[in-house]
Amino acid sequence: MRLYHYIYLFVFLVTIILSFVYKDKLKGSALQTLPYSLSVIWLVDVASLMLVILFKKYNVWLINLLVDFQLLYVFGLYYFLFRTRKYKIISLLSAVFFQLLFVGRLIYFGNWNIYQEFSFFAGTFLQIVVLLLFLLEMLQSDDFLYIHHYTVFWVTLAFLLYWVIPFPVSFWLYSFYKYGSEYMAKLSAHIQFVANLLMYFSLIFGFIWSKRRYKL
């Protein structure tokens, strides 16, 4: 799986570089924070890999914090991208609910090295709902005529690919771990790898091909 990780990190880095090259397409909205958010995630991923290679340690607490950051960032991003007030409220409440669940379960278990499957499953579900609501909002506005020309459309599609594809397996993964299923663990890793690549390719395509900024 390490080769997959190297490929993933390389494609991810290319995506980040292109996000800065085409950053003018992200101006005028909260999307301008995207290159910096992607950079933080990439650096944490590299740090996590180095800990495994150099110290033979898999720090679950670091992964927990990374996924927590990813979910909260996207909730916050779409809170500012939404034009409809009720959708903004849904995004905000989703973020609050997820964070309370995440922190509450950390306190309950009293161990940062337990991967928060249930919290992330709930957060992922809410994230998918928020992303679909944003696409619905675009389709209900004049933007739908040129929806594929907007960078934000490709960004939203990328996030959906990232969260939706591994979603079914992530729900059951904890149960399979109880029975020591290495097959399901490997399958989940492969599915997540494919989801990651599809997300980055969607972002790359959007950065290069899109023509319109999304202005509020």
PDB file of C-alpha atoms in Angstrom:
ATOM      1  CA  MET A   1       0.000   0.000   0.000  1.00  0.00           C
ATOM      2  CA  ARG A   2       2.967   2.314   0.422  1.00  0.00           C
ATOM      3  CA  LEU A   3       3.335   2.680  -3.363  1.00  0.00           C
ATOM      4  CA  TYR A   4      -0.310   3.773  -3.499  1.00  0.00           C
ATOM      5  CA  HIS A   5       0.413   6.315  -0.791  1.00  0.00           C
ATOM      6  CA  TYR A   6       3.326   7.762  -2.779  1.00  0.00           C
ATOM      7  CA  ILE A   7       1.175   8.009  -5.917  1.00  0.00           C
ATOM      8  CA  TYR A   8      -1.613   9.634  -3.928  1.00  0.00           C
ATOM      9  CA  LEU A   9       0.745  12.173  -2.373  1.00  0.00           C
ATOM     10  CA  PHE A  10       2.286  13.017  -5.762  1.00  0.00           C
ATOM     11  CA  VAL A  11      -1.080  13.589  -7.469  1.00  0.00           C
ATOM     12  CA  PHE A  12      -2.220  15.533  -4.403  1.00  0.00           C
ATOM     13  CA  LEU A  13       0.882  17.756  -4.655  1.00  0.00           C
ATOM     14  CA  VAL A  14       0.208  18.409  -8.349  1.00  0.00           C
ATOM     15  CA  THR A  15      -3.338  19.400  -7.410  1.00  0.00           C
ATOM     16  CA  ILE A  16      -2.075  21.845  -4.781  1.00  0.00           C
ATOM     17  CA  ILE A  17       0.415  23.412  -7.202  1.00  0.00           C
ATOM     18  CA  LEU A  18      -2.321  23.905  -9.799  1.00  0.00           C
ATOM     19  CA  SER A  19      -4.634  25.388  -7.151  1.00  0.00           C
ATOM     20  CA  PHE A  20      -2.048  28.124  -6.607  1.00  0.00           C
ATOM     21  CA  VAL A  21      -1.331  28.530 -10.336  1.00  0.00           C
ATOM     22  CA  TYR A  22      -5.042  29.076 -11.036  1.00  0.00           C
ATOM     23  CA  LYS A  23      -5.858  30.819  -7.742  1.00  0.00           C
ATOM     24  CA  ASP A  24      -7.355  33.795  -9.613  1.00  0.00           C
ATOM     25  CA  LYS A  25     -10.307  31.542 -10.471  1.00  0.00           C
ATOM     26  CA  LEU A  26     -10.936  31.071  -6.746  1.00  0.00           C
ATOM     27  CA  LYS A  27     -11.004  34.733  -5.807  1.00  0.00           C
ATOM     28  CA  GLY A  28     -14.242  36.476  -4.872  1.00  0.00           C
ATOM     29  CA  SER A  29     -15.462  33.769  -2.499  1.00  0.00           C
ATOM     30  CA  ALA A  30     -14.377  31.513   0.359  1.00  0.00           C
ATOM     31  CA  LEU A  31     -12.860  29.210  -2.261  1.00  0.00           C
ATOM     32  CA  GLN A  32      -9.708  31.318  -2.119  1.00  0.00           C
ATOM     33  CA  THR A  33      -8.832  29.457   1.102  1.00  0.00           C
ATOM     34  CA  LEU A  34      -8.837  26.086  -0.683  1.00  0.00           C
ATOM     35  CA  PRO A  35      -5.144  25.988  -1.756  1.00  0.00           C
ATOM     36  CA  TYR A  36      -4.036  26.623   1.828  1.00  0.00           C
ATOM     37  CA  SER A  37      -6.396  24.013   3.251  1.00  0.00           C
ATOM     38  CA  LEU A  38      -5.162  21.429   0.756  1.00  0.00           C
ATOM     39  CA  SER A  39      -1.576  22.306   1.672  1.00  0.00           C
ATOM     40  CA  VAL A  40      -2.233  21.709   5.382  1.00  0.00           C
ATOM     41  CA  ILE A  41      -3.832  18.326   4.663  1.00  0.00           C
ATOM     42  CA  TRP A  42      -0.915  17.295   2.411  1.00  0.00           C
ATOM     43  CA  LEU A  43       1.668  18.259   5.032  1.00  0.00           C
ATOM     44  CA  VAL A  44      -0.150  16.286   7.739  1.00  0.00           C
ATOM     45  CA  ASP A  45      -0.391  13.278   5.406  1.00  0.00           C
ATOM     46  CA  VAL A  46       3.353  13.461   4.768  1.00  0.00           C
ATOM     47  CA  ALA A  47       4.044  13.770   8.495  1.00  0.00           C
ATOM     48  CA  SER A  48       1.851  10.737   9.162  1.00  0.00           C
ATOM     49  CA  LEU A  49       3.704   8.695   6.534  1.00  0.00           C
ATOM     50  CA  MET A  50       7.103   9.761   7.906  1.00  0.00           C
ATOM     51  CA  LEU A  51       6.089   8.658  11.397  1.00  0.00           C
ATOM     52  CA  VAL A  52       5.330   5.202  10.013  1.00  0.00           C
ATOM     53  CA  ILE A  53       8.535   4.973   7.974  1.00  0.00           C
ATOM     54  CA  LEU A  54      10.956   6.454  10.515  1.00  0.00           C
ATOM     55  CA  PHE A  55       9.426   5.415  13.836  1.00  0.00           C
ATOM     56  CA  LYS A  56       7.107   2.520  12.867  1.00  0.00           C
ATOM     57  CA  LYS A  57       4.214   4.319  14.520  1.00  0.00           C
ATOM     58  CA  TYR A  58       0.698   4.743  13.205  1.00  0.00           C
ATOM     59  CA  ASN A  59      -0.647   7.737  15.109  1.00  0.00           C
ATOM     60  CA  VAL A  60      -4.415   7.384  15.063  1.00  0.00           C
ATOM     61  CA  TRP A  61      -4.760  10.654  16.966  1.00  0.00           C
ATOM     62  CA  LEU A  62      -3.179  12.492  14.036  1.00  0.00           C
ATOM     63  CA  ILE A  63      -5.590  10.885  11.576  1.00  0.00           C
ATOM     64  CA  ASN A  64      -8.509  11.763  13.857  1.00  0.00           C
ATOM     65  CA  LEU A  65      -7.451  15.419  13.910  1.00  0.00           C
ATOM     66  CA  LEU A  66      -6.927  15.461  10.146  1.00  0.00           C
ATOM     67  CA  VAL A  67     -10.377  14.066   9.327  1.00  0.00           C
ATOM     68  CA  ASP A  68     -11.919  16.415  11.888  1.00  0.00           C
ATOM     69  CA  PHE A  69     -10.191  19.359  10.191  1.00  0.00           C
ATOM     70  CA  GLN A  70     -11.312  18.217   6.718  1.00  0.00           C
ATOM     71  CA  LEU A  71     -14.952  17.924   7.724  1.00  0.00           C
ATOM     72  CA  LEU A  72     -15.049  21.210   9.634  1.00  0.00           C
ATOM     73  CA  TYR A  73     -13.301  23.044   6.816  1.00  0.00           C
ATOM     74  CA  VAL A  74     -15.820  21.897   4.213  1.00  0.00           C
ATOM     75  CA  PHE A  75     -18.771  22.701   6.488  1.00  0.00           C
ATOM     76  CA  GLY A  76     -17.333  26.176   6.998  1.00  0.00           C
ATOM     77  CA  LEU A  77     -16.521  26.632   3.328  1.00  0.00           C
ATOM     78  CA  TYR A  78     -20.069  25.924   2.197  1.00  0.00           C
ATOM     79  CA  TYR A  79     -21.532  28.015   4.985  1.00  0.00           C
ATOM     80  CA  PHE A  80     -19.926  30.999   3.242  1.00  0.00           C
ATOM     81  CA  LEU A  81     -20.678  29.728  -0.285  1.00  0.00           C
ATOM     82  CA  PHE A  82     -24.405  29.194   0.274  1.00  0.00           C
ATOM     83  CA  ARG A  83     -26.666  32.032  -0.775  1.00  0.00           C
ATOM     84  CA  THR A  84     -29.786  30.606   0.872  1.00  0.00           C
ATOM     85  CA  ARG A  85     -30.051  31.378   4.583  1.00  0.00           C
ATOM     86  CA  LYS A  86     -31.671  28.069   5.544  1.00  0.00           C
ATOM     87  CA  TYR A  87     -28.876  26.165   3.806  1.00  0.00           C
ATOM     88  CA  LYS A  88     -26.311  28.220   5.696  1.00  0.00           C
ATOM     89  CA  ILE A  89     -28.031  27.249   8.946  1.00  0.00           C
ATOM     90  CA  ILE A  90     -28.034  23.569   7.945  1.00  0.00           C
ATOM     91  CA  SER A  91     -24.294  23.712   7.233  1.00  0.00           C
ATOM     92  CA  LEU A  92     -23.606  25.471  10.544  1.00  0.00           C
ATOM     93  CA  LEU A  93     -25.754  23.107  12.611  1.00  0.00           C
ATOM     94  CA  SER A  94     -24.204  20.105  10.870  1.00  0.00           C
ATOM     95  CA  ALA A  95     -20.731  21.332  11.835  1.00  0.00           C
ATOM     96  CA  VAL A  96     -21.788  21.929  15.452  1.00  0.00           C
ATOM     97  CA  PHE A  97     -23.489  18.531  15.751  1.00  0.00           C
ATOM     98  CA  PHE A  98     -20.523  16.708  14.243  1.00  0.00           C
ATOM     99  CA  GLN A  99     -17.998  18.471  16.460  1.00  0.00           C
ATOM    100  CA  LEU A 100     -20.015  17.827  19.620  1.00  0.00           C
ATOM    101  CA  LEU A 101     -20.285  14.154  18.650  1.00  0.00           C
ATOM    102  CA  PHE A 102     -16.564  13.938  17.872  1.00  0.00           C
ATOM    103  CA  VAL A 103     -15.449  15.598  21.114  1.00  0.00           C
ATOM    104  CA  GLY A 104     -18.076  13.753  23.153  1.00  0.00           C
ATOM    105  CA  ARG A 105     -16.908  10.346  21.956  1.00  0.00           C
ATOM    106  CA  LEU A 106     -13.273  11.272  22.558  1.00  0.00           C
ATOM    107  CA  ILE A 107     -14.159  12.150  26.158  1.00  0.00           C
ATOM    108  CA  TYR A 108     -16.270   8.997  26.524  1.00  0.00           C
ATOM    109  CA  PHE A 109     -13.515   6.659  25.340  1.00  0.00           C
ATOM    110  CA  GLY A 110     -10.759   8.723  26.972  1.00  0.00           C
ATOM    111  CA  ASN A 111      -8.318   7.647  24.289  1.00  0.00           C
ATOM    112  CA  TRP A 112      -7.124   9.717  21.320  1.00  0.00           C
ATOM    113  CA  ASN A 113      -5.738   6.597  19.620  1.00  0.00           C
ATOM    114  CA  ILE A 114      -9.161   5.118  18.923  1.00  0.00           C
ATOM    115  CA  TYR A 115     -10.265   5.908  15.380  1.00  0.00           C
ATOM    116  CA  GLN A 116     -13.610   7.722  15.501  1.00  0.00           C
ATOM    117  CA  GLU A 117     -15.515   5.646  12.931  1.00  0.00           C
ATOM    118  CA  PHE A 118     -19.010   6.521  14.080  1.00  0.00           C
ATOM    119  CA  SER A 119     -18.311  10.245  14.420  1.00  0.00           C
ATOM    120  CA  PHE A 120     -16.759  10.388  10.964  1.00  0.00           C
ATOM    121  CA  PHE A 121     -19.586   8.331   9.465  1.00  0.00           C
ATOM    122  CA  ALA A 122     -22.128  10.814  10.862  1.00  0.00           C
ATOM    123  CA  GLY A 123     -19.998  13.764   9.733  1.00  0.00           C
ATOM    124  CA  THR A 124     -19.599  12.284   6.261  1.00  0.00           C
ATOM    125  CA  PHE A 125     -23.338  11.768   5.922  1.00  0.00           C
ATOM    126  CA  LEU A 126     -24.020  15.385   6.899  1.00  0.00           C
ATOM    127  CA  GLN A 127     -21.258  16.550   4.573  1.00  0.00           C
ATOM    128  CA  ILE A 128     -22.834  14.747   1.619  1.00  0.00           C
ATOM    129  CA  VAL A 129     -26.193  16.352   2.428  1.00  0.00           C
ATOM    130  CA  VAL A 130     -24.611  19.832   2.521  1.00  0.00           C
ATOM    131  CA  LEU A 131     -22.802  19.281  -0.793  1.00  0.00           C
ATOM    132  CA  LEU A 132     -25.977  18.051  -2.483  1.00  0.00           C
ATOM    133  CA  LEU A 133     -27.883  21.064  -1.149  1.00  0.00           C
ATOM    134  CA  PHE A 134     -25.270  23.351  -2.677  1.00  0.00           C
ATOM    135  CA  LEU A 135     -25.645  21.699  -6.076  1.00  0.00           C
ATOM    136  CA  LEU A 136     -29.420  22.003  -5.697  1.00  0.00           C
ATOM    137  CA  GLU A 137     -29.034  25.704  -4.934  1.00  0.00           C
ATOM    138  CA  MET A 138     -26.925  26.175  -8.070  1.00  0.00           C
ATOM    139  CA  LEU A 139     -29.455  24.286 -10.185  1.00  0.00           C
ATOM    140  CA  GLN A 140     -32.262  26.494  -8.858  1.00  0.00           C
ATOM    141  CA  SER A 141     -30.438  29.696  -9.841  1.00  0.00           C
ATOM    142  CA  ASP A 142     -29.344  31.230 -13.110  1.00  0.00           C
ATOM    143  CA  ASP A 143     -25.966  29.534 -12.617  1.00  0.00           C
ATOM    144  CA  PHE A 144     -27.367  26.184 -13.777  1.00  0.00           C
ATOM    145  CA  LEU A 145     -27.072  27.253 -17.414  1.00  0.00           C
ATOM    146  CA  TYR A 146     -23.284  27.309 -17.104  1.00  0.00           C
ATOM    147  CA  ILE A 147     -22.833  25.166 -14.007  1.00  0.00           C
ATOM    148  CA  HIS A 148     -19.936  23.218 -15.553  1.00  0.00           C
ATOM    149  CA  HIS A 149     -18.059  26.477 -16.194  1.00  0.00           C
ATOM    150  CA  TYR A 150     -17.797  27.300 -12.483  1.00  0.00           C
ATOM    151  CA  THR A 151     -14.759  26.167 -10.535  1.00  0.00           C
ATOM    152  CA  VAL A 152     -16.957  25.684  -7.470  1.00  0.00           C
ATOM    153  CA  PHE A 153     -18.973  23.020  -9.319  1.00  0.00           C
ATOM    154  CA  TRP A 154     -15.861  20.917  -9.901  1.00  0.00           C
ATOM    155  CA  VAL A 155     -14.721  21.465  -6.327  1.00  0.00           C
ATOM    156  CA  THR A 156     -18.107  20.293  -5.046  1.00  0.00           C
ATOM    157  CA  LEU A 157     -18.049  17.283  -7.362  1.00  0.00           C
ATOM    158  CA  ALA A 158     -14.545  16.449  -6.125  1.00  0.00           C
ATOM    159  CA  PHE A 159     -15.660  16.529  -2.485  1.00  0.00           C
ATOM    160  CA  LEU A 160     -18.668  14.367  -3.286  1.00  0.00           C
ATOM    161  CA  LEU A 161     -16.470  11.761  -4.962  1.00  0.00           C
ATOM    162  CA  TYR A 162     -14.158  11.790  -1.957  1.00  0.00           C
ATOM    163  CA  TRP A 163     -16.931  11.279   0.605  1.00  0.00           C
ATOM    164  CA  VAL A 164     -19.545   9.219  -1.273  1.00  0.00           C
ATOM    165  CA  ILE A 165     -17.388   6.457  -2.787  1.00  0.00           C
ATOM    166  CA  PRO A 166     -16.000   5.017   0.499  1.00  0.00           C
ATOM    167  CA  PHE A 167     -19.143   5.860   2.474  1.00  0.00           C
ATOM    168  CA  PRO A 168     -20.804   2.380   2.490  1.00  0.00           C
ATOM    169  CA  VAL A 169     -17.624   0.560   3.487  1.00  0.00           C
ATOM    170  CA  SER A 170     -16.756   3.061   6.209  1.00  0.00           C
ATOM    171  CA  PHE A 171     -20.079   2.352   7.917  1.00  0.00           C
ATOM    172  CA  TRP A 172     -19.306  -1.346   8.277  1.00  0.00           C
ATOM    173  CA  LEU A 173     -15.552  -1.200   8.755  1.00  0.00           C
ATOM    174  CA  TYR A 174     -15.648  -1.054  12.533  1.00  0.00           C
ATOM    175  CA  SER A 175     -17.800  -4.199  12.719  1.00  0.00           C
ATOM    176  CA  PHE A 176     -15.475  -6.082  10.409  1.00  0.00           C
ATOM    177  CA  TYR A 177     -12.470  -5.042  12.478  1.00  0.00           C
ATOM    178  CA  LYS A 178     -14.104  -6.728  15.447  1.00  0.00           C
ATOM    179  CA  TYR A 179     -13.863  -9.999  13.551  1.00  0.00           C
ATOM    180  CA  GLY A 180     -10.323  -9.302  12.382  1.00  0.00           C
ATOM    181  CA  SER A 181     -11.148  -9.022   8.704  1.00  0.00           C
ATOM    182  CA  GLU A 182      -7.970  -7.899   6.932  1.00  0.00           C
ATOM    183  CA  TYR A 183      -9.814  -8.178   3.626  1.00  0.00           C
ATOM    184  CA  MET A 184     -12.246  -5.422   4.524  1.00  0.00           C
ATOM    185  CA  ALA A 185      -9.448  -3.225   5.843  1.00  0.00           C
ATOM    186  CA  LYS A 186      -7.533  -3.591   2.569  1.00  0.00           C
ATOM    187  CA  LEU A 187     -10.684  -3.115   0.508  1.00  0.00           C
ATOM    188  CA  SER A 188     -11.460   0.096   2.369  1.00  0.00           C
ATOM    189  CA  ALA A 189      -7.932   1.389   1.756  1.00  0.00           C
ATOM    190  CA  HIS A 190      -8.180   0.616  -1.981  1.00  0.00           C
ATOM    191  CA  ILE A 191     -11.589   2.268  -2.277  1.00  0.00           C
ATOM    192  CA  GLN A 192     -10.339   5.362  -0.449  1.00  0.00           C
ATOM    193  CA  PHE A 193      -7.318   5.492  -2.777  1.00  0.00           C
ATOM    194  CA  VAL A 194      -9.595   5.484  -5.836  1.00  0.00           C
ATOM    195  CA  ALA A 195     -11.829   8.148  -4.240  1.00  0.00           C
ATOM    196  CA  ASN A 196      -8.781  10.313  -3.519  1.00  0.00           C
ATOM    197  CA  LEU A 197      -7.533  10.103  -7.107  1.00  0.00           C
ATOM    198  CA  LEU A 198     -10.967  10.901  -8.545  1.00  0.00           C
ATOM    199  CA  MET A 199     -11.221  13.917  -6.245  1.00  0.00           C
ATOM    200  CA  TYR A 200      -7.833  15.255  -7.318  1.00  0.00           C
ATOM    201  CA  PHE A 201      -8.482  14.667 -11.012  1.00  0.00           C
ATOM    202  CA  SER A 202     -11.798  16.506 -10.680  1.00  0.00           C
ATOM    203  CA  LEU A 203     -10.032  19.405  -8.948  1.00  0.00           C
ATOM    204  CA  ILE A 204      -7.269  19.479 -11.558  1.00  0.00           C
ATOM    205  CA  PHE A 205      -9.804  19.482 -14.387  1.00  0.00           C
ATOM    206  CA  GLY A 206     -11.808  22.215 -12.678  1.00  0.00           C
ATOM    207  CA  PHE A 207      -8.783  24.436 -12.045  1.00  0.00           C
ATOM    208  CA  ILE A 208      -7.631  24.183 -15.666  1.00  0.00           C
ATOM    209  CA  TRP A 209     -10.890  24.076 -17.612  1.00  0.00           C
ATOM    210  CA  SER A 210     -13.389  26.164 -15.610  1.00  0.00           C
ATOM    211  CA  LYS A 211     -13.985  29.736 -16.764  1.00  0.00           C
ATOM    212  CA  ARG A 212     -16.120  31.437 -14.114  1.00  0.00           C
ATOM    213  CA  ARG A 213     -15.610  32.571 -10.547  1.00  0.00           C
ATOM    214  CA  TYR A 214     -18.401  31.957  -8.084  1.00  0.00           C
ATOM    215  CA  LYS A 215     -19.321  35.345  -6.651  1.00  0.00           C
ATOM    216  CA  LEU A 216     -21.865  35.863  -3.889  1.00  0.00           C
TER     217      LEU A 216
END
